[in-house]
XYZ file of C-alpha atoms in Angstrom:
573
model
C 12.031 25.269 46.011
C 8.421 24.484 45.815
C 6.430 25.074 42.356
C 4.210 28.080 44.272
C 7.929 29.353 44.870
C 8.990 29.213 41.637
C 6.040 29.989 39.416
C 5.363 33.481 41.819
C 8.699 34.405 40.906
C 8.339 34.207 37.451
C 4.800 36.081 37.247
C 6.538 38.370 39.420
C 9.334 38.963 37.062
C 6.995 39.064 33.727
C 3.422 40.941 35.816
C 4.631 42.450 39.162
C 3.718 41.764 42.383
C -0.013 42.237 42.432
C -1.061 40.189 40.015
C 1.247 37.277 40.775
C -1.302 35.470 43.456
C -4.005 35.789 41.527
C -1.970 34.736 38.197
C -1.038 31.476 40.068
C -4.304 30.866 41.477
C -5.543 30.840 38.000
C -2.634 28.308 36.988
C -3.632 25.791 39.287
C -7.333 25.784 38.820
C -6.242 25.058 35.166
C -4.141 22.039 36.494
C -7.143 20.709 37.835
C -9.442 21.258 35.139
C -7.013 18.917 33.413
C -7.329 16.182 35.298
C -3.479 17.136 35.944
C -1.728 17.257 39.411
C 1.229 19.556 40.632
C 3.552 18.349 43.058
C 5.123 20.150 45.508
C 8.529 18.852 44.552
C 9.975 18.011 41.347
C 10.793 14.140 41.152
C 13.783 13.025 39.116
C 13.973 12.812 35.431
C 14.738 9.352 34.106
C 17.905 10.846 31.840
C 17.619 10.538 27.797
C 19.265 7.161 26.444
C 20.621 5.844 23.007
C 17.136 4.265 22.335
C 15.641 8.022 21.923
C 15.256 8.608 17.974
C 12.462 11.214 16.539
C 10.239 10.368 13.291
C 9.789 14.432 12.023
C 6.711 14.019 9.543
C 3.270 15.969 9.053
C 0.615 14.227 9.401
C -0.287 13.885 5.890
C 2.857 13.235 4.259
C 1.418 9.538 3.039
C -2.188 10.003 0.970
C -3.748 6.761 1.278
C -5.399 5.523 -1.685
C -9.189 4.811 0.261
C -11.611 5.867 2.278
C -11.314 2.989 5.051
C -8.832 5.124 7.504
C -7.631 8.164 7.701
C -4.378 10.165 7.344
C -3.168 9.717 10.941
C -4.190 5.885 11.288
C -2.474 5.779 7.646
C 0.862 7.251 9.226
C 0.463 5.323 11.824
C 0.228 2.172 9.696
C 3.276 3.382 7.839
C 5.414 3.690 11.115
C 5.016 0.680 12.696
C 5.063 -1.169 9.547
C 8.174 0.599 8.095
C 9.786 1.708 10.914
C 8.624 -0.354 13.962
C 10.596 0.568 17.099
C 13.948 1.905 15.121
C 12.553 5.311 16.075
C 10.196 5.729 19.995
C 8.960 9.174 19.400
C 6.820 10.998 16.286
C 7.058 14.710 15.791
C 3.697 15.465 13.992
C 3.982 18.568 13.055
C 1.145 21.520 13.530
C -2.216 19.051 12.852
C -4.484 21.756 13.961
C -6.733 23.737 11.823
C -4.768 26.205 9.863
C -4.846 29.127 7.456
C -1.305 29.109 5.914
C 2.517 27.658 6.516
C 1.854 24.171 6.520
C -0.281 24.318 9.633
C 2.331 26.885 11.608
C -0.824 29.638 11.368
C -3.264 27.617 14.105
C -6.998 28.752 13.389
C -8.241 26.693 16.649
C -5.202 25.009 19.013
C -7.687 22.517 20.899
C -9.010 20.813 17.544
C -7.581 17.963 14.860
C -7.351 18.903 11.413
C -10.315 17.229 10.312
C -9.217 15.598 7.066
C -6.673 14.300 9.889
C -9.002 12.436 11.741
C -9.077 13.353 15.427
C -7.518 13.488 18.944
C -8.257 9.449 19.490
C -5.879 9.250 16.794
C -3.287 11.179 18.712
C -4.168 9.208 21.751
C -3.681 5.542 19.970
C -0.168 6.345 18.193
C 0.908 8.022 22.207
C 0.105 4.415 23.162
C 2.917 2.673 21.507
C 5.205 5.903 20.735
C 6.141 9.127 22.926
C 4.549 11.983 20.389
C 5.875 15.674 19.798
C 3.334 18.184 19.166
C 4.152 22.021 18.645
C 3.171 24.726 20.532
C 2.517 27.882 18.112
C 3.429 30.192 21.249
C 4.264 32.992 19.085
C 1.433 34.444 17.052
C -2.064 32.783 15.722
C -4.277 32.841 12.402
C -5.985 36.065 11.683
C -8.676 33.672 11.033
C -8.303 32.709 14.745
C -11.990 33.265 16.853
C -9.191 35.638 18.890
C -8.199 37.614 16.628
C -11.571 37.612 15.132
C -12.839 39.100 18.076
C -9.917 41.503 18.268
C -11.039 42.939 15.044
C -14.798 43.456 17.149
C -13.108 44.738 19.942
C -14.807 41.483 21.617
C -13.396 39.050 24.570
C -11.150 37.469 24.518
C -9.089 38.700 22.138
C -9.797 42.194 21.951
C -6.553 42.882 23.938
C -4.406 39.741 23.025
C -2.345 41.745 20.071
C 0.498 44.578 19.296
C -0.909 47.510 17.994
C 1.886 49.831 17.296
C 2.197 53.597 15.560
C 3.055 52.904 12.047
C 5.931 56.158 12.892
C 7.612 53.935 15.457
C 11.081 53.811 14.692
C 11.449 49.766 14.776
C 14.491 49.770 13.198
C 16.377 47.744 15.310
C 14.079 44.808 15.485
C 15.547 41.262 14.348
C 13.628 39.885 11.252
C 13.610 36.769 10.258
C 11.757 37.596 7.315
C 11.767 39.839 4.560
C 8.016 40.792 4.658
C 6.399 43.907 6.582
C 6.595 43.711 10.453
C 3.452 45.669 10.511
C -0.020 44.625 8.599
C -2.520 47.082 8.393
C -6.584 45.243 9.601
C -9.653 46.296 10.183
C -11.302 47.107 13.028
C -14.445 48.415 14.749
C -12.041 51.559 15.755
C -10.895 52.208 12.294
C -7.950 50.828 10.456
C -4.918 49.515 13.069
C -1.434 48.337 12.332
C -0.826 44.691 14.388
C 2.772 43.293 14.668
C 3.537 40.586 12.378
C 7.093 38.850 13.012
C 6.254 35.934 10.355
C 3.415 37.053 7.234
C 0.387 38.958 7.356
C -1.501 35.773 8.062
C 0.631 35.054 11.317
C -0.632 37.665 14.157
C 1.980 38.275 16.789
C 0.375 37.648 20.553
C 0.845 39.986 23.400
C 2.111 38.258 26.475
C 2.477 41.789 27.860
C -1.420 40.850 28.636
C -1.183 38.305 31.585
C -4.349 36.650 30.047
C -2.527 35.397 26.874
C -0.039 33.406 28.967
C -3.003 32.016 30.872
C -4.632 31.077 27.442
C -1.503 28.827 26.350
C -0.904 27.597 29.831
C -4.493 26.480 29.668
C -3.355 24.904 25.872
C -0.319 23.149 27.089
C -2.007 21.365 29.970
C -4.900 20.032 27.706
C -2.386 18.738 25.294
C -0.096 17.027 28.208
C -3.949 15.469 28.882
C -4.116 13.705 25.608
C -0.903 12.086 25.819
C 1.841 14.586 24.636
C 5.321 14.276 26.119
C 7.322 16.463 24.048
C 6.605 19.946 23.565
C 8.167 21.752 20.674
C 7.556 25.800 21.591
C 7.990 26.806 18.014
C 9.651 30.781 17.315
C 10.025 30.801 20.804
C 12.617 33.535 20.719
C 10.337 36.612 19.258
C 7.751 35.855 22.174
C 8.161 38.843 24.106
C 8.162 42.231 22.161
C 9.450 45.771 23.961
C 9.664 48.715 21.620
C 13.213 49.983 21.679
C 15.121 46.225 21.549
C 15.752 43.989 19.414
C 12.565 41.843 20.564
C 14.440 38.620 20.724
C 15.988 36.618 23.708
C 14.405 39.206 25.886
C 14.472 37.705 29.409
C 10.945 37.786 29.556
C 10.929 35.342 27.263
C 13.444 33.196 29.242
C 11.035 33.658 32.162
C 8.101 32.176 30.201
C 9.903 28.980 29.097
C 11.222 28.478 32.997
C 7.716 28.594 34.023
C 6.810 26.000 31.478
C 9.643 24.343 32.869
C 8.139 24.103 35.891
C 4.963 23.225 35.214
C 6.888 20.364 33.872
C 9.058 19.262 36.534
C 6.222 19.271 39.078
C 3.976 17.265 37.212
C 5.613 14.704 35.066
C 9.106 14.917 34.928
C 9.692 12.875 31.820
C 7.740 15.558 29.868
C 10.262 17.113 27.619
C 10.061 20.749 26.486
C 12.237 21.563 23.021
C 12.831 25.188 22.167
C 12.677 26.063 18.062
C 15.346 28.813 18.096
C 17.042 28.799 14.723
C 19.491 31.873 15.504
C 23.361 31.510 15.527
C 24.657 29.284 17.976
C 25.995 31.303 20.431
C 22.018 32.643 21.252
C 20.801 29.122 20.792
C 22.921 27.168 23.628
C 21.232 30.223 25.930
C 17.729 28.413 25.913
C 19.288 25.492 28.443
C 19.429 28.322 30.946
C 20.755 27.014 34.032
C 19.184 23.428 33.616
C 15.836 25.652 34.013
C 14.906 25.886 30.430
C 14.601 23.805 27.443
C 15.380 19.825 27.888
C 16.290 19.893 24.400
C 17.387 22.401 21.747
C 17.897 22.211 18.050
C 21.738 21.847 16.891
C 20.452 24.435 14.311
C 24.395 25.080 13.325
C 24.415 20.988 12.306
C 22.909 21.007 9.104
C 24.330 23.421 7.343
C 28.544 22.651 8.683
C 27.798 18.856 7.774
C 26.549 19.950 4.187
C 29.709 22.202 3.623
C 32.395 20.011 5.131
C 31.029 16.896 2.871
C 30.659 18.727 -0.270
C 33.481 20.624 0.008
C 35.556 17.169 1.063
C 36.851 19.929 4.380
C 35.725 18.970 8.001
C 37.696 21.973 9.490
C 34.654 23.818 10.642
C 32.664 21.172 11.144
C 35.426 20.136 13.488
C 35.725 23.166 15.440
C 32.301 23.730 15.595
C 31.695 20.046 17.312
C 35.376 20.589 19.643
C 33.528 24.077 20.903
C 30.035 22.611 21.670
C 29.840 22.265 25.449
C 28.771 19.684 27.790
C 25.112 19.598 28.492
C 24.103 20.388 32.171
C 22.475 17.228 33.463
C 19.020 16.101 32.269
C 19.465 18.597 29.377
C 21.063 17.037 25.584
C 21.292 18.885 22.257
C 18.509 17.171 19.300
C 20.434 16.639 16.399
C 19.171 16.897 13.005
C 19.889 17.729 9.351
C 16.746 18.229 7.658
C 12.954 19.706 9.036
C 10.581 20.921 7.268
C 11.497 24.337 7.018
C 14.807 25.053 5.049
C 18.776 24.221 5.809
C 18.852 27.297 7.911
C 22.324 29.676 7.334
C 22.020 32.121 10.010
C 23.325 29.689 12.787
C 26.497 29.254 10.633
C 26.963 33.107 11.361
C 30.904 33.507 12.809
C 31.484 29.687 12.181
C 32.693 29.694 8.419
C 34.211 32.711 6.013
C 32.254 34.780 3.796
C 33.326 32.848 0.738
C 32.294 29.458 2.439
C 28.916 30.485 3.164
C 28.749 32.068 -0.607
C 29.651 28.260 -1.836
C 26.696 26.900 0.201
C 24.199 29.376 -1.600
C 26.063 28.693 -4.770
C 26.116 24.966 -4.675
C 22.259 24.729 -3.555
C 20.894 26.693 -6.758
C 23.563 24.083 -9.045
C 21.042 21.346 -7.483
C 17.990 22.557 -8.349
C 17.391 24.192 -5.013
C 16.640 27.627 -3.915
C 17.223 30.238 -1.327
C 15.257 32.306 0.978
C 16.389 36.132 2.049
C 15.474 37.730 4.786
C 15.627 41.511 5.138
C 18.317 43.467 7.463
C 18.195 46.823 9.960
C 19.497 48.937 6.395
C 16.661 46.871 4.432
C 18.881 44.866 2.375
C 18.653 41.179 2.016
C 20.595 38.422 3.110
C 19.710 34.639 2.632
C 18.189 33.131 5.440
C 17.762 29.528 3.951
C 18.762 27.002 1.873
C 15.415 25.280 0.069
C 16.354 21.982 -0.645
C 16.272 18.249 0.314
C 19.166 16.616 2.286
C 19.401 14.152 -0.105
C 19.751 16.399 -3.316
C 21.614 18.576 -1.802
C 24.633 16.198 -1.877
C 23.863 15.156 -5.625
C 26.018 15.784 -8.370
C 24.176 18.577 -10.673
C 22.371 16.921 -13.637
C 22.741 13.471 -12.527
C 20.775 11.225 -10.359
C 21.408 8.643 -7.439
C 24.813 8.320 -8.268
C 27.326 6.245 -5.992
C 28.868 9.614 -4.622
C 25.690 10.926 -3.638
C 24.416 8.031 -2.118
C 27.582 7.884 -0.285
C 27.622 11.403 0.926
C 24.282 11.337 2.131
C 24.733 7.990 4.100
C 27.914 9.533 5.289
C 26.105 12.773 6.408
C 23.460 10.836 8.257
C 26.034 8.557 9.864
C 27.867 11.891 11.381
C 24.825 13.095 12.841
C 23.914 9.447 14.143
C 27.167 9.732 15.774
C 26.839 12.790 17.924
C 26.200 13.647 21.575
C 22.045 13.894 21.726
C 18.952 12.543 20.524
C 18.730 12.316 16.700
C 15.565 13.396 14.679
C 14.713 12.428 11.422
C 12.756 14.166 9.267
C 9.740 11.529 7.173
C 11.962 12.750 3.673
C 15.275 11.475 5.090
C 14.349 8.429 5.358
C 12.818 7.703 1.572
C 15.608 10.008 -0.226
C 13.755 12.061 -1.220
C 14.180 13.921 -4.271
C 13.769 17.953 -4.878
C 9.466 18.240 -5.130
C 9.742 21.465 -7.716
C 6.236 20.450 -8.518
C 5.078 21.815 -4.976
C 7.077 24.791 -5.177
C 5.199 25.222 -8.445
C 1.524 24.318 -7.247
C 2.293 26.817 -3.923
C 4.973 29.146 -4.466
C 6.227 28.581 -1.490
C 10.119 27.300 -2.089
C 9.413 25.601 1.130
C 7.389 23.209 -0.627
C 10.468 21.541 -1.996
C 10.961 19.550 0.764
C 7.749 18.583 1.608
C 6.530 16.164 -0.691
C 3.083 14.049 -0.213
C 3.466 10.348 -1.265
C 0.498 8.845 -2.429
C 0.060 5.734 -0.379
C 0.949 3.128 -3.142
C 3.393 5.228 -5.035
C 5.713 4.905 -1.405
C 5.363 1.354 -0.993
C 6.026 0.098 -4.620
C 9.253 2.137 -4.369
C 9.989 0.781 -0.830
C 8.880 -2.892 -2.594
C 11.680 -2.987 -4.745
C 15.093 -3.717 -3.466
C 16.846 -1.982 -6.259
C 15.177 1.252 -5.131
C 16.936 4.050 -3.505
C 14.347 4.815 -0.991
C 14.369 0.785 -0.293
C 17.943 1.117 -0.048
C 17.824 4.192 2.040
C 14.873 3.893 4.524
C 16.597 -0.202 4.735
C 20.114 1.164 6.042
C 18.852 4.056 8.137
C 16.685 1.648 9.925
C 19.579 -0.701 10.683
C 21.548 2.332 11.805
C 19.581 3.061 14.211
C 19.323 -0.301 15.480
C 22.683 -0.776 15.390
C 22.828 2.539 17.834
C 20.430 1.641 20.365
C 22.647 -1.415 21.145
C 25.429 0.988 22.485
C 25.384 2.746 25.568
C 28.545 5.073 23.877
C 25.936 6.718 22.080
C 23.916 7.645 24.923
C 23.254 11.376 25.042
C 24.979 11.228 28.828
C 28.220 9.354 27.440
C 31.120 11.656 26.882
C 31.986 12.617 23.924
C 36.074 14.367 22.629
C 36.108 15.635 19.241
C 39.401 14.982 17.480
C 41.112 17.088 14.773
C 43.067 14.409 12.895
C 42.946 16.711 9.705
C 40.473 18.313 7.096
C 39.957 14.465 5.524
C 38.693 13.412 8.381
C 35.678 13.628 11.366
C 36.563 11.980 14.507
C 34.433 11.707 17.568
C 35.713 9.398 20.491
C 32.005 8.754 22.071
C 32.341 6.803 26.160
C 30.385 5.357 28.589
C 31.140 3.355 31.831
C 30.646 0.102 29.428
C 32.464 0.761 26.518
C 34.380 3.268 24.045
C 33.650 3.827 20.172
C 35.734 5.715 17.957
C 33.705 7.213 14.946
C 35.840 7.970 12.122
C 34.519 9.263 8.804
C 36.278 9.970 5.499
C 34.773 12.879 4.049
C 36.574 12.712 0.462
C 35.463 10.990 -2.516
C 38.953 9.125 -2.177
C 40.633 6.632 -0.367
C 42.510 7.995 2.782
C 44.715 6.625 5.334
C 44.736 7.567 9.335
C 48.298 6.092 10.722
C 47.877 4.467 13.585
C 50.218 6.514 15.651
C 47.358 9.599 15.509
C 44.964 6.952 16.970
C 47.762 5.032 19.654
C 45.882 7.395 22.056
C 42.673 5.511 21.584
C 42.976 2.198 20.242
C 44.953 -1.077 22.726
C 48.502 -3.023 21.654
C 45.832 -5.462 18.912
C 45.653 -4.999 15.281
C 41.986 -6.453 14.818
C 38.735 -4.242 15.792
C 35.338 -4.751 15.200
C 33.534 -2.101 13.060
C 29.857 -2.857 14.844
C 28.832 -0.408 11.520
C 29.146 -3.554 9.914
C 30.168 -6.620 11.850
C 33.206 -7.029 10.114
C 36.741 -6.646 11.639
C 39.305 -3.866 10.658
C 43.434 -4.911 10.876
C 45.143 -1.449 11.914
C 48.629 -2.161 11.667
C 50.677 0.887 10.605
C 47.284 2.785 9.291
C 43.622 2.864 9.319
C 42.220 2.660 5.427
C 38.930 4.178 4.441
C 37.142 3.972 1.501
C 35.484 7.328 -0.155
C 33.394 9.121 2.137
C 32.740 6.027 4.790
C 32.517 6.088 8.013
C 33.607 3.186 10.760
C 32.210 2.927 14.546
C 35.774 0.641 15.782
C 34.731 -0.852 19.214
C 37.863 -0.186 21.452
C-alpha cells in the first residue's frame, strides 16, 4: 500500500473524510520543508542485532568543572572516553527548554536547553552514535508560547487544549497520578478548567483538533532532520481523550502512532519509533499492533519481577512472566531495561505476582532508604504506583554498604536482563552504582530525584580512577559485558529464545541462532546450588567440558552443574 494510502486512512479514521486530503496535503508540504523525502514504498528495515545497546542519561548528569565546553560536549567526552562503542545509541532525555519534571514539561520543542549547548551538539554525538530523543506527544508547559496564547484566546493555541465542565462525571478515567485531572487557569473568557493527566504544570493537548497533530508531525520531521533515529513518544497511551472512557489505549491513539509509523517506513526505514507505555503488560505488548506500531516497547514488567525474584532468592514469576512473553512480529523486539529515570514502576506487575509479593516489594524498598509513589484510584484511594529508588540500592542489605551480596545481586540482575530477547538500555546510574541521592530528594521534593544524581565532573572520574572503587568495578564489568554480547549472534534480538523452569533457584534462558546456542543459567540464591545434568541432557552434547564465554574459563558438567551464590554462566553449547 502506498504512504498516500495509508496515511488517508488514518486521518480518515481520527478527522473524517473531508478533511483527510487536505490533512495529507499539509503532511507532505511539511516533508519537504524538511529537506525530507517520502517514498512511495516502504524499503526494508535492516533488522536489530546484538551490537544494539542504549546509554539512558540526561544531558547534564556530568557537571564539568570549566567553562571550556559545555554539558553535551562534556557527555559526549564522557561516552566515548568511558564507554567507547560498548553501547551505539544515547537516549538523552528531554534537553529542551522546560518548566518542571526534569525537562518532561517542554516550554519550546524546536530549541536546546541552553545551559546544554545547542543542536550542533546533537548533530556531532549523531555522527558517531544513533541518538534517542523524546517526543513529549502528550501535553506541553503552561509556560509554552501555545498555551500562552490559549490563555489570550490567540493562534495557535487558542484551540490546542481540553476544556471540560468541572461537573463532568470523569470518574472512570485512568490516573496515573494522584494529583487533580483538572487545573483551574486564566483566561481572557474568565476562569476555565484544562485537563491535566500529569501536574498542573503539564497541559494535556487536544488531538481532537487536526492542527495539533500537524504541529508534532511538523516536530518529528525537524528532529529526524538533525539526525534523530530513535523516537521515544513519551505517555503515549493518554494521547487521545473522549469523555465517557477510560482515555487510554483508545484506538485513536493507535491510529496516531501507525501514522508515525508510516511516516517512518516511507522515509527511512531504520528510524525506530519506541512507545513509553508503563501500564500492565497485557496493554503494553498492544503498542506492536500488527507490525504497524511501535519498533520497540519498554519490558516495563522487567524491572520490578527481576528485583523480587533476586531479593526474594524465587525466580517463579520471573519465570513465568519470561515463558509467557511472545515472539516479536518481524522487525519489531522488546527494549529491555531495569532502571530509567522515572521510578521501578509496579503497575505492570499487576496479575503477575500475589498481593503479599507486591506488599514485600513496597516493604523492602522503604528498608533501603527508598520511597514510594501512590497514585489515586476510580473510589479516590491510593495505591503505589512506584518504587523510588536506585537499582543498585535496591539490592543492598539495609544499613550496610557495597557488600559482596549486593554487588553480586546487582551484577546478577544486570546479567539477566543482558541475557534476554531485545535491545538492552542502560540507564547513565547503572553503570557507576549509583547510590540512593536523598540529598536531591531533599533539595526538590521530588522522590524522583533519588535516582537522578548529577556528578560533578571530577568527583566521577576520581571514583572511576581507582580500581578499588565500586563504580570502577561496576562501569569496568558492565562494559566487558556488553562486549562480550556483541560477539554472539545468540543474543541477537531475532535469535530464538525458550525459557526453562528448572526450579525457583534458578533462571534459565536457552538463547539460538543459525550459528550457535547459549544456555544462560543464573543462581539467584545467596548459596551454592547444583543443576544435575540430566535437567540440562536436553541442551548440552555427550562432553563434560563447556566454555563459559562470561568468563573464558571452562565448566566440567559431569553429574551436575555447580554455581556459586547468585552467578550467572553463558555455557556455549
Amino acid at each position: 500500500m502506498s504512504f498516500d494510502d495509508k496515511a488517508l486512512q488514518r486521518l480518515e479514521f481520527l478527522y473524517g473524510s473531508e478533511q483527510k486530503r487536505d490533512l495529507l496535503n499539509r503532511l507532505k508540504k511539511l516533508v519537504g520543508k524538511h529537506n525530507l523525502r517520502l517514498r512511495d514504498t516502504p524499503s526494508s528495515r535492516i533488522s536489530f542485532s546484538q551490537e544494539d545497546a542504549v546509554l539512558i542519561t540526561y544531558g547534564d548528569v556530568i557537571l564539568p568543572e570549566n567553562g571550556q565546553k559545555n554539558k553535551l560536549q562534556t557527555l559526549k567526552e564522557f561516552v566515548e572516553k568511558r564507554l567507547g562503542d560498548a553501547v551505539n545509541t544515547v537516549h538523552i532525555l528531554p534537553f529542551f527548554p522546560s518548566s518542571s519534571d526534569q525537562g518532561f514539561s517542554v516550554i519550546d520543542y524546536l530549541k536546546v536547553r541552553e545551559d546544554l549547548g545547542d543542536w550542533e551538539d546533537i548533530e556531532s554525538l549523531s555522527e558517531k552514535y544513533n541518538v534517542m530523543a523524546d517526543l513529549v506527544i502528550n501535553h506541553t508547559s503552561r509556560f509554552s508560547d501555545w498555551f500562552e496564547n490559549y490563555q489570550m484566546g490567540k493562534a495557535p493555541g487558542k484551540d490546542y487544549f481540553i476544556e471540560v465542565d468541572p461537573s463532568t462525571d470523569l470518574s472512570n478515567v485512568t490516573r496515573p497520578r494522584s494529583s487533580p485531572l483538572l487545573t483551574t487557569v486564566k483566561t481572557n473568557r474568565g476562569m476555565q478548567y484544562v485537563w491535566t493527566t500529569f501536574s498542573d504544570d503539564q497541559i494535556d493537548l487536544n488531538f481532537i483538533n487536526p492542527d495539533v497533530l500537524i504541529e508534532f508531525v511538523d516536530i518529528f520531521l525537524f528532529y529526524l532532520s538533525k539526525g534523530i533515529n530513535l523516537i521515544r513518544l513519551d505517555a503515549i497511551a493518554y494521547l487521545w481523550k473522549e469523555i465517557g472512557t477510560n482515555s487510554i489505549h483508545l484506538e485513536e491513539t493507535h491510529q496516531v502512532i501507525k501514522l508515525f509509523r508510516d511516516i517512518v517506513d516511507h522515509i527511512d526505514p531504520d528510524i525506530t519509533l519506541i512507545t513509553e507505555t508503563n501500564v500492565p503488560f497485557d496493554e503494553n505488548i498492544n503498542y506492536f499492533g500488527d507490525g504497524d506500531e511501535a519498533h520497540m516497547i519498554y519490558q516495563f514488567s522487567l524491572p520490578p519481577l527481576l528485583l523480587h525474584a533476586i531479593l526474594t532468592e524465587n525466580g517463579q514469576y520471573l519465570t513465568q512472566w519470561a515463558q509467557e512473553l511472545p515472539e516479536p512480529r518481524e522487525g519489531c523486539t522488546y527494549f529491555n531495561f531495569t532502571a530509567s529515570h522515572d521510578g521501578i514502576g509496579v503497575r505492570p506487575l499487576e496479575g503477575l505476582v500475589p498481593d503479599e509479593e507486591f506488599d514485600y516489594l513496597i516493604k523492602s524498598t522503604k528498608e533501603r532508604g527508598g520511597f514510594v509513589s501512590y497514585k489515586k484510584n476510580e473510589d479516590n484511594s491510593q495505591s503505589p504506583y512506584e518504587l523510588n529508588i536506585t537499582y543498585y540500592d535496591a539490592f543492598a542489605e539495609p544499613g550496610r554498604k557495597d557488600t559482596q551480596f549486593q554487588v553480586k545481586r546487582y551484577l546478577c540482575s544486570q546479567i539477566i536482563m543482558l541475557s534476554l530477547q531485545g535491545v538492552p538500555g542502560v540507564y547513565f546510574h547503572n553503570f557507576t552504582a549509583t547510590k540512593n541521592y536523598l540529598d536531591g530528594v531533599t533539595e526538590t521534593g521530588e522522590k524522583r530525584a533519588i535516582n537522578r544524581k548529577q556528578w560533578g565532573e571530577e568527583e566521577l572520574e576520581e571514583h572511576l580512577s581507582q580500581t578499588n572503587d565500586i563504580t570502577h568495578y561496576i562501569l569496568t564489568r558492565y562494559k566487558e559485558l556488553l562486549q562480550i554480547r556483541k560477539q554472539h549472534s545468540a543474543f541477537s534480538p531475532a535469535a530464538k529464545q525458550e525459557v526453562l523452569d528448572l526450579g525457583n533457584d534458578f533462571f534459565v534462558l536457552h538463547r539460538s541462532s543459525d550459528e550457535e546456542n547459549i544456555l544462560c543459567i543464573s543462581n539467584i540464591t545467596h548459596e551454592h546450588k547444583s543443576l544435575a545434568r540430566e535437567l540440562l541432557s536436553s541442551f548440552i552434547a555427550e562432553a563434560d567440558t563447556y566454555t563459559n564465554i562470561l568468563t573464558g574459563d571452562q565448566l566440567t558438567i559431569k553429574n551436575e552443574l555447580k554455581l556459586e551464590p547468585f552467578k550467572t554462566v553463558w555455557l556455549a553449547i
